[in-house]
mmCIF file of C-alpha atoms in Angstrom:
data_model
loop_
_atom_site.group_PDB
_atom_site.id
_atom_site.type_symbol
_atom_site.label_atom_id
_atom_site.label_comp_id
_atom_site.label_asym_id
_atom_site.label_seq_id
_atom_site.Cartn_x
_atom_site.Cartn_y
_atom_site.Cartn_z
ATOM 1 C CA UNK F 21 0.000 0.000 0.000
ATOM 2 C CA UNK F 22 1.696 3.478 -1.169
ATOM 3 C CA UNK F 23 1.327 6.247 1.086
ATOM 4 C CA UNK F 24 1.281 10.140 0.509
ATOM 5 C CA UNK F 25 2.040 12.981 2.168
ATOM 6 C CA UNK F 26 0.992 16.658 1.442
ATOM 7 C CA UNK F 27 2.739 19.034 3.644
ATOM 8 C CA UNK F 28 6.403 18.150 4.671
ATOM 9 C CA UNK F 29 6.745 20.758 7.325
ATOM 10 C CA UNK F 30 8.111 19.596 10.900
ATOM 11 C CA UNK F 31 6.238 16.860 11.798
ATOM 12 C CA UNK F 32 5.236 15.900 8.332
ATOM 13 C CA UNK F 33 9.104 15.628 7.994
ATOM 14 C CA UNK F 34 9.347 13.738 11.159
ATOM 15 C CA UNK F 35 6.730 10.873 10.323
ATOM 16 C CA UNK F 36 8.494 10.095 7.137
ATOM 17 C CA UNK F 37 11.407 10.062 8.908
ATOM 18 C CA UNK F 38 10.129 8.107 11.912
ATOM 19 C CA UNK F 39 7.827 5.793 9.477
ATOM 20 C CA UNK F 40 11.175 4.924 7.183
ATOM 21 C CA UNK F 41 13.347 4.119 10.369
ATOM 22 C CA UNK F 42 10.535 2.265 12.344
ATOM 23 C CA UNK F 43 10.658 0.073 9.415
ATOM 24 C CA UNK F 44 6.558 1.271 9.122
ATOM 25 C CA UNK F 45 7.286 1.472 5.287
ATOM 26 C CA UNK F 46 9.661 0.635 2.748
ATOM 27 C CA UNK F 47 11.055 4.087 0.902
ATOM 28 C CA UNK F 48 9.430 2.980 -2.183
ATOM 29 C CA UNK F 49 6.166 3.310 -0.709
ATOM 30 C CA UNK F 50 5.829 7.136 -0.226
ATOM 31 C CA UNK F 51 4.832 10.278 -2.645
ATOM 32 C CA UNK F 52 5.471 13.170 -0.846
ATOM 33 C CA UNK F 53 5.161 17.233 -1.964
ATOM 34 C CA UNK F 54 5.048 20.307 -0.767
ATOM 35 C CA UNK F 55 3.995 24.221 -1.578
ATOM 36 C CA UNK F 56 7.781 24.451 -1.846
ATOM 37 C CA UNK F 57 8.960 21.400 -3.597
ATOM 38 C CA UNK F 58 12.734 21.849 -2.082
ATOM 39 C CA UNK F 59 11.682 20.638 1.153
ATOM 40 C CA UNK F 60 10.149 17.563 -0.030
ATOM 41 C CA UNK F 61 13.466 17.039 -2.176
ATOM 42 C CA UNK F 62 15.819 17.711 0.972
ATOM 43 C CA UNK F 63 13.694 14.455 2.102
ATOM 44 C CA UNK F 64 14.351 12.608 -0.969
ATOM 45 C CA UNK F 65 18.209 13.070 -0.612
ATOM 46 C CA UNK F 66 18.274 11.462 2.527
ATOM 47 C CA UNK F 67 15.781 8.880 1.427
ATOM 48 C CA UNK F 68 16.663 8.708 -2.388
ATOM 49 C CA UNK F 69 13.719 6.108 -2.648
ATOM 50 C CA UNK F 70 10.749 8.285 -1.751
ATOM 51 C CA UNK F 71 8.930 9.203 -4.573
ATOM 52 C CA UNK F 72 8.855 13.470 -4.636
ATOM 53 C CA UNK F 73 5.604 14.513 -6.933
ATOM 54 C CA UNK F 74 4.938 17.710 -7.913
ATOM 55 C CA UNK F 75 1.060 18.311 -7.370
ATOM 56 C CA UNK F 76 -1.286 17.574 -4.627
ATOM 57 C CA UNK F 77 -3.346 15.685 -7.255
ATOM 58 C CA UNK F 78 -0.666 13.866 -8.168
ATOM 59 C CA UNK F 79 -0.164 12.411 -4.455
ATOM 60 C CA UNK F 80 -3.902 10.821 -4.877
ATOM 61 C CA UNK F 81 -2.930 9.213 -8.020
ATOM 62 C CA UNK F 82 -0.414 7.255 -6.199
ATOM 63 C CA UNK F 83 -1.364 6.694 -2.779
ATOM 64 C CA UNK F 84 -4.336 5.073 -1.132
ATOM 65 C CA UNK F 85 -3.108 6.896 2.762
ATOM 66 C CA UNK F 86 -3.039 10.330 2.485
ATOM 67 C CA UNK F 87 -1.233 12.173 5.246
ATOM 68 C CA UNK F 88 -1.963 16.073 5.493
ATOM 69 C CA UNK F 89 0.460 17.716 7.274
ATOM 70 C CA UNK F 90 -0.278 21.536 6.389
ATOM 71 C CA UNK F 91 -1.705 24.240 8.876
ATOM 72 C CA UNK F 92 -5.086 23.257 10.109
ATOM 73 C CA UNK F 93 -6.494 26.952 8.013
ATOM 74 C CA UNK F 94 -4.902 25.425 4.491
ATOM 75 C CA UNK F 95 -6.320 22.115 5.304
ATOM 76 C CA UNK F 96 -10.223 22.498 3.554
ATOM 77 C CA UNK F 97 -8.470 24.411 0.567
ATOM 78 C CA UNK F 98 -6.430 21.065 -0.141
ATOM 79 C CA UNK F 99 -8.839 19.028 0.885
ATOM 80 C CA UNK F 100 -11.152 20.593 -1.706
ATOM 81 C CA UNK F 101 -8.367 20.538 -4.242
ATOM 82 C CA UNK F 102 -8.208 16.575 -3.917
ATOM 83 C CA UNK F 103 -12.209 16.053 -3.699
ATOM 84 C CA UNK F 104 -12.578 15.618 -7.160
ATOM 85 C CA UNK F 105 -9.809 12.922 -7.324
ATOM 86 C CA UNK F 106 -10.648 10.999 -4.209
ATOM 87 C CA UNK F 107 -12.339 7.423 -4.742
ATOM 88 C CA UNK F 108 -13.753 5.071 -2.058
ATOM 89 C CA UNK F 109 -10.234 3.025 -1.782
ATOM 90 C CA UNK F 110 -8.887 6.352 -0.450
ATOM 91 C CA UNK F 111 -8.473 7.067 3.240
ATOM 92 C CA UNK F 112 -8.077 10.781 4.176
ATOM 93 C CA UNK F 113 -5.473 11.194 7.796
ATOM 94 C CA UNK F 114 -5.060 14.807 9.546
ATOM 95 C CA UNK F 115 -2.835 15.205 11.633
ATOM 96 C CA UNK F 116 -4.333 19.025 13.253
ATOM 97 C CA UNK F 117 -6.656 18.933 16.092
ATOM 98 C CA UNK F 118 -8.815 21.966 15.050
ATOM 99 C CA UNK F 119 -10.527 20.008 12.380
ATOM 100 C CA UNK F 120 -13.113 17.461 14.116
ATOM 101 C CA UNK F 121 -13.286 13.972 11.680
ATOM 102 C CA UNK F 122 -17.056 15.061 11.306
ATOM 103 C CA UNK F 123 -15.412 18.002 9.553
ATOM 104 C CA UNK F 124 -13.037 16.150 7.774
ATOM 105 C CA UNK F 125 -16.160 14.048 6.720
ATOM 106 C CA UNK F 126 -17.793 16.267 5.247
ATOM 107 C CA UNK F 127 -15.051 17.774 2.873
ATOM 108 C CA UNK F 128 -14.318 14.381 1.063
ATOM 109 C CA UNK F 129 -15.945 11.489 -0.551
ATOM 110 C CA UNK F 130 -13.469 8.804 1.439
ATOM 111 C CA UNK F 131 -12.592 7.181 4.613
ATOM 112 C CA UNK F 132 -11.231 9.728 7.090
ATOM 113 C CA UNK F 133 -9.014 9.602 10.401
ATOM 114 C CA UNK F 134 -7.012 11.716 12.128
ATOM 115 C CA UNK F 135 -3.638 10.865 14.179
ATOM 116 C CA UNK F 136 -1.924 13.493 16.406
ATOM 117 C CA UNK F 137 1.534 12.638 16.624
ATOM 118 C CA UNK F 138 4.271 13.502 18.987
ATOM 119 C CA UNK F 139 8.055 15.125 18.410
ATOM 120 C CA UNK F 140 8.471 11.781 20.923
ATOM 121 C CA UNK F 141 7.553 9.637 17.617
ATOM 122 C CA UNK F 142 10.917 10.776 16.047
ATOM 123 C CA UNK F 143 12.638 8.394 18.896
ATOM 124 C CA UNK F 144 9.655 5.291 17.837
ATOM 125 C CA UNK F 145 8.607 6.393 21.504
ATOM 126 C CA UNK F 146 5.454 8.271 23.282
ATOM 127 C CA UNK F 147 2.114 7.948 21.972
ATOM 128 C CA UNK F 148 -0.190 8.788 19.005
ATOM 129 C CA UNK F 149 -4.069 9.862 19.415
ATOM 130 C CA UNK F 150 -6.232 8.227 16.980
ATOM 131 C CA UNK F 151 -9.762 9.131 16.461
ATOM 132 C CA UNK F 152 -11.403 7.540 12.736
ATOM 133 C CA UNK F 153 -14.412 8.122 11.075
ATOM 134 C CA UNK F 154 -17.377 5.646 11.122
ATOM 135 C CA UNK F 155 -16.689 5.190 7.048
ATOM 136 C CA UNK F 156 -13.516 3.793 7.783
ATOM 137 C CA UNK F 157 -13.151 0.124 7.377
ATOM 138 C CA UNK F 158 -11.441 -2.435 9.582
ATOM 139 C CA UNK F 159 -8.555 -3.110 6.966
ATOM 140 C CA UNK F 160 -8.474 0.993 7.324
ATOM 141 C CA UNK F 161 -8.335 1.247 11.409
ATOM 142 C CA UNK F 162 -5.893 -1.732 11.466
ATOM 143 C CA UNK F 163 -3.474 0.008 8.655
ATOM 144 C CA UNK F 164 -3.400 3.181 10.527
ATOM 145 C CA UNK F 165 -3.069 1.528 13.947
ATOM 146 C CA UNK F 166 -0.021 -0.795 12.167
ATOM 147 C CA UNK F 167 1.711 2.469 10.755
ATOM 148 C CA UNK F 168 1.612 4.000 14.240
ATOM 149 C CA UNK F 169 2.387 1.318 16.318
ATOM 150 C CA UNK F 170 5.743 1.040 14.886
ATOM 151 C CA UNK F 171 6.656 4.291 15.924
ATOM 152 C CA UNK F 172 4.517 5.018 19.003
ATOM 153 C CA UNK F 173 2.477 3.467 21.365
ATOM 154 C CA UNK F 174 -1.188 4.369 19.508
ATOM 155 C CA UNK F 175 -4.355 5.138 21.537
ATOM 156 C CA UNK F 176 -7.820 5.844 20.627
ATOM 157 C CA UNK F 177 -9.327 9.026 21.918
ATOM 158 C CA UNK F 178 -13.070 10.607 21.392
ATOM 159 C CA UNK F 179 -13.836 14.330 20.055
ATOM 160 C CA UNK F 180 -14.482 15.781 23.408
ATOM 161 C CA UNK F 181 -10.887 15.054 24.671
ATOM 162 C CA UNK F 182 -8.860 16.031 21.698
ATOM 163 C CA UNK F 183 -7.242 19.543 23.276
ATOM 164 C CA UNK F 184 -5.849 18.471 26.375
ATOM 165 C CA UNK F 185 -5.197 15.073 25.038
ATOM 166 C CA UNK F 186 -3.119 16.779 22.953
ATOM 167 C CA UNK F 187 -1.618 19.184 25.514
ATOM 168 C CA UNK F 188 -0.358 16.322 27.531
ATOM 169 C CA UNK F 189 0.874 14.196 24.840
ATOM 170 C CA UNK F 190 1.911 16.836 21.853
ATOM 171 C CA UNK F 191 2.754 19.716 23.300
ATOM 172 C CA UNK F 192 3.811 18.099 26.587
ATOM 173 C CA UNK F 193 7.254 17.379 25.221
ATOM 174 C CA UNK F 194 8.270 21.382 25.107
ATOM 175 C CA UNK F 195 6.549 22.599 27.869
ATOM 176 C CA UNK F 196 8.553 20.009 29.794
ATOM 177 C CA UNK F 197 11.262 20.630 28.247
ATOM 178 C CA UNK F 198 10.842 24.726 28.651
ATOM 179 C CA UNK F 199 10.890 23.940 32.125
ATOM 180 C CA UNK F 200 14.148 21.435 32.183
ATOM 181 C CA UNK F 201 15.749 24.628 30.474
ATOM 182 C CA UNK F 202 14.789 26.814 33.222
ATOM 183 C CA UNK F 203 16.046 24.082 35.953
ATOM 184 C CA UNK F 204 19.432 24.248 34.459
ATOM 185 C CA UNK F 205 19.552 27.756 33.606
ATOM 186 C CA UNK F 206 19.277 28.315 37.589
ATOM 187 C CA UNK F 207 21.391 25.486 38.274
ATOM 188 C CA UNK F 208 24.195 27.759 36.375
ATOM 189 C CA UNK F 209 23.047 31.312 37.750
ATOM 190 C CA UNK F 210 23.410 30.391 41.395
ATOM 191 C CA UNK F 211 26.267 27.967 41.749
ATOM 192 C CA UNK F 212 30.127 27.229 39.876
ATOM 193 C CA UNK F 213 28.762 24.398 37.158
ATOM 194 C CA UNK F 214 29.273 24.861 33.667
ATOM 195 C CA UNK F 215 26.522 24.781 31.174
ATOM 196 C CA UNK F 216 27.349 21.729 29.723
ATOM 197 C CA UNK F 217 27.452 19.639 33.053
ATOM 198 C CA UNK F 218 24.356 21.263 34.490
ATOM 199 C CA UNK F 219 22.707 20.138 30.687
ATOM 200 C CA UNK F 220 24.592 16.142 30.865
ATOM 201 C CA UNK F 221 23.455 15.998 34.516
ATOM 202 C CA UNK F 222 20.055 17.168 33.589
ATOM 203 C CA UNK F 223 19.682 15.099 30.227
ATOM 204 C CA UNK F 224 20.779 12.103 31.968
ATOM 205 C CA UNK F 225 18.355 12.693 34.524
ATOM 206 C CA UNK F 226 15.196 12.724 32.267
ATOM 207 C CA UNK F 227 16.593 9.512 30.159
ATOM 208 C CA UNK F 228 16.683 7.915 33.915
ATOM 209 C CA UNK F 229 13.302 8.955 34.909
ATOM 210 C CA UNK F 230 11.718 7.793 31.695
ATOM 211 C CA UNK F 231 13.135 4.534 32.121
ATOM 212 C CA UNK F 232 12.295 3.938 35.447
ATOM 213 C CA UNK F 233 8.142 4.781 34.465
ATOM 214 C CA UNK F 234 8.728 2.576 31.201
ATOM 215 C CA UNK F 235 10.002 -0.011 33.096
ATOM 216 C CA UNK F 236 6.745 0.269 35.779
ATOM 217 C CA UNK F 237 9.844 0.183 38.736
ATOM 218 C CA UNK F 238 7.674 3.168 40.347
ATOM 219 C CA UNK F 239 4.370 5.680 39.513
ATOM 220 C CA UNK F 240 5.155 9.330 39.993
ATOM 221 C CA UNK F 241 3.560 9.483 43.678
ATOM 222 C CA UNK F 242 6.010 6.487 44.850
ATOM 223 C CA UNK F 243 9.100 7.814 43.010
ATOM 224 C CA UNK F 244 8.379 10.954 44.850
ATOM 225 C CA UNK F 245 7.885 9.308 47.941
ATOM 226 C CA UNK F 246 11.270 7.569 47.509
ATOM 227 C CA UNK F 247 13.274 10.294 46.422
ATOM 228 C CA UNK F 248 12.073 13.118 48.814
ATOM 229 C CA UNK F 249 12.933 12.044 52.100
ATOM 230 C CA UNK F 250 10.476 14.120 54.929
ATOM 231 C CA UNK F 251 12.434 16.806 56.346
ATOM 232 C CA UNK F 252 15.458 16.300 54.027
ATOM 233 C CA UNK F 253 16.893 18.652 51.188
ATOM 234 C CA UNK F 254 14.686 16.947 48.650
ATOM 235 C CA UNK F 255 11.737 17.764 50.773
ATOM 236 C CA UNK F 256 12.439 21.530 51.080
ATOM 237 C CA UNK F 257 12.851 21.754 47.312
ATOM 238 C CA UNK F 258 9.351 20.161 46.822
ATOM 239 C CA UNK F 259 8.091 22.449 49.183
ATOM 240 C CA UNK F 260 9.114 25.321 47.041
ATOM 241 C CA UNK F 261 7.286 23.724 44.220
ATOM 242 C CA UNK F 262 4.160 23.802 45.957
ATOM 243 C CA UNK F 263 4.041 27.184 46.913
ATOM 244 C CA UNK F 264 5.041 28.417 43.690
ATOM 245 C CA UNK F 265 4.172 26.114 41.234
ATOM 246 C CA UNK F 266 0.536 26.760 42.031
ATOM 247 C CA UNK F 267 -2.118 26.868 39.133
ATOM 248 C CA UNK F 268 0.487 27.228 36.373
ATOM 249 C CA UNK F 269 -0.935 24.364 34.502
ATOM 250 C CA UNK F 270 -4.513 25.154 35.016
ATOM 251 C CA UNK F 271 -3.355 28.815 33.174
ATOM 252 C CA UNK F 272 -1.275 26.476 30.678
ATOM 253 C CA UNK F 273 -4.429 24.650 29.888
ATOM 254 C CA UNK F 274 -7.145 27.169 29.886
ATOM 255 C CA UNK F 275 -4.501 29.228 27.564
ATOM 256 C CA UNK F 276 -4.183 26.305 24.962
ATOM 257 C CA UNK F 277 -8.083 26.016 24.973
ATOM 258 C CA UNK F 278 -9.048 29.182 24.657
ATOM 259 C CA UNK F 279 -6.349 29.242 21.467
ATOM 260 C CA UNK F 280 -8.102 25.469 20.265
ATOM 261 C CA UNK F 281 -11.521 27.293 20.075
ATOM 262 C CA UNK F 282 -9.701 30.134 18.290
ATOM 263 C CA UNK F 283 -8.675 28.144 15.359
ATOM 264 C CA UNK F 284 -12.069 25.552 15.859
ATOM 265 C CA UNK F 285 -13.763 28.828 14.842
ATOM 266 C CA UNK F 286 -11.181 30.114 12.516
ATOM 267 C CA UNK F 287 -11.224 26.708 11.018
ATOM 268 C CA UNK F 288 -15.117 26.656 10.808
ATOM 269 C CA UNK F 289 -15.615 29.628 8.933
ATOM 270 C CA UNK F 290 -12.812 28.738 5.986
ATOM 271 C CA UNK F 291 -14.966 25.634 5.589
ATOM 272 C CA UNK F 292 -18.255 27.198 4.987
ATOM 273 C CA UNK F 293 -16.289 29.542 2.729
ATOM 274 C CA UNK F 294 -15.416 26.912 0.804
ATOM 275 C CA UNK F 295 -19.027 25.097 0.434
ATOM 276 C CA UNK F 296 -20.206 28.463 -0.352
#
């Protein structure tokens, strides 16, 4: 089954990347483009194999999976672009959370879905959110679920849970790690350690953490528990966390949502645009 990509931005660039090296698909198998074709060539250096091709009509020619990676406001201009070239052996996959699958649905004659990926992927780590359409078949769901399991751990999510599904899984990754940059940044500020060995000690830490929740050897409450010792140096660190930590992710969160229903609406009046 050939697979095609529209849009080979960031993580458009990262799935084919994670998708060749999680062994997902053979090189062969994807047409890629992109409003500027150089990027999609840059791609096809790396991975002389992938097929570049210069139109978004094109890409439906060739593929039966169409990824589109583009900004969630160019998303029902291409979509409407590829309408009249869409059969039922095609299956539609966004990966933007603005655009709801019923949307999706109703732009295109075909089988939708859409996957949110993670940066995380790029390592064949972290998780994917799935959420398909009710015209998608079995052979479909198990395709997509194959693709993504190779790179990610994939999990199934409804419509009402999309945002902060998304906030913990998607845009988890640099929030966390805006925050690990702020830990060592005062780690330099206030003591004699270099950059560099505050960022190793750091680094190492987070590799050590994850592998101690992959491997299920604690939760976060018990590895807190074991670490912070009551009365101890740990302890008086965490209690500076609680006093000023505070509601920062409740802001974080309402912040993100209020910008979701932003581009929901944005998103919602470019569609009717383009049915008018």
């Amino acid at each position: 089954m050939n697979i095609g990509f529209i849009g080979t931005g960031n993580m458009g660039t990262i799935l084919i990347e994670s998708f060749i090296n999680g062994n997902a698909v053979k090189q062969e198998q994807l047409f890629i483009t992109n409003r500027t074709l150089e990027k999609a060539y840059s791609i096809q250096q790396r991975f002389p194999n992938v097929h570049v091709i210069q139109t978004n009509e094109e890409v439906a020619k060739y593929a039966t999976i169409i990824f589109i990676c583009t900004k969630p406001l160019h998303m029902p201009a291409v979509l409407k672009q590829l309408r009249p070239h869409l059969t039922d052996h095609h299956c539609i996959v966004s990966i933007t959370s603005p655009i709801s699958v019923q949307q999706l649905e109703s732009l295109v004659p075909c089988s939708v879905a859409r996957v949110i990926p993670s940066i995380t992927n790029r390592a064949l780590a972290g998780s994917s959110l799935i959420t398909v359409s009710e015209r998608c078949t079995k052979e479909e769901r198990a395709t997509i679920e194959r693709l993504f399991r190779c790179i990610s751990r994939p999990i199934y999510i409804d419509e009402p849970i999309t945002r902060i599904a998304s906030d913990l899984t998607s845009c988890g990754p640099a929030f966390f790690s805006y925050l690990i940059q702020k830990f060592i940044d005062a780690a330099v500020q206030q003591t004699a350690i270099t950059n560099e060995q505050a960022t190793m000690l750091a680094t190492e830490m987070m590799i050590g953490l994850g592998a101690l929740l992959e491997k299920q050897l604690y939760t976060l409450p018990t590895l807190q528990e074991k670490v912070c010792v009551k009365g101890g140096i740990t302890g008086a660190g965490i209690d500076v966390l609680e006093k000023e930590v505070g509601d920062l992710f409740v802001h974080i969160f309402q912040k993100t949502h209020e910008k979701f229903d932003e581009e929901k609406e944005k998103v919602r009046q470019q569609i009717d645009y383009i049915r008018d």
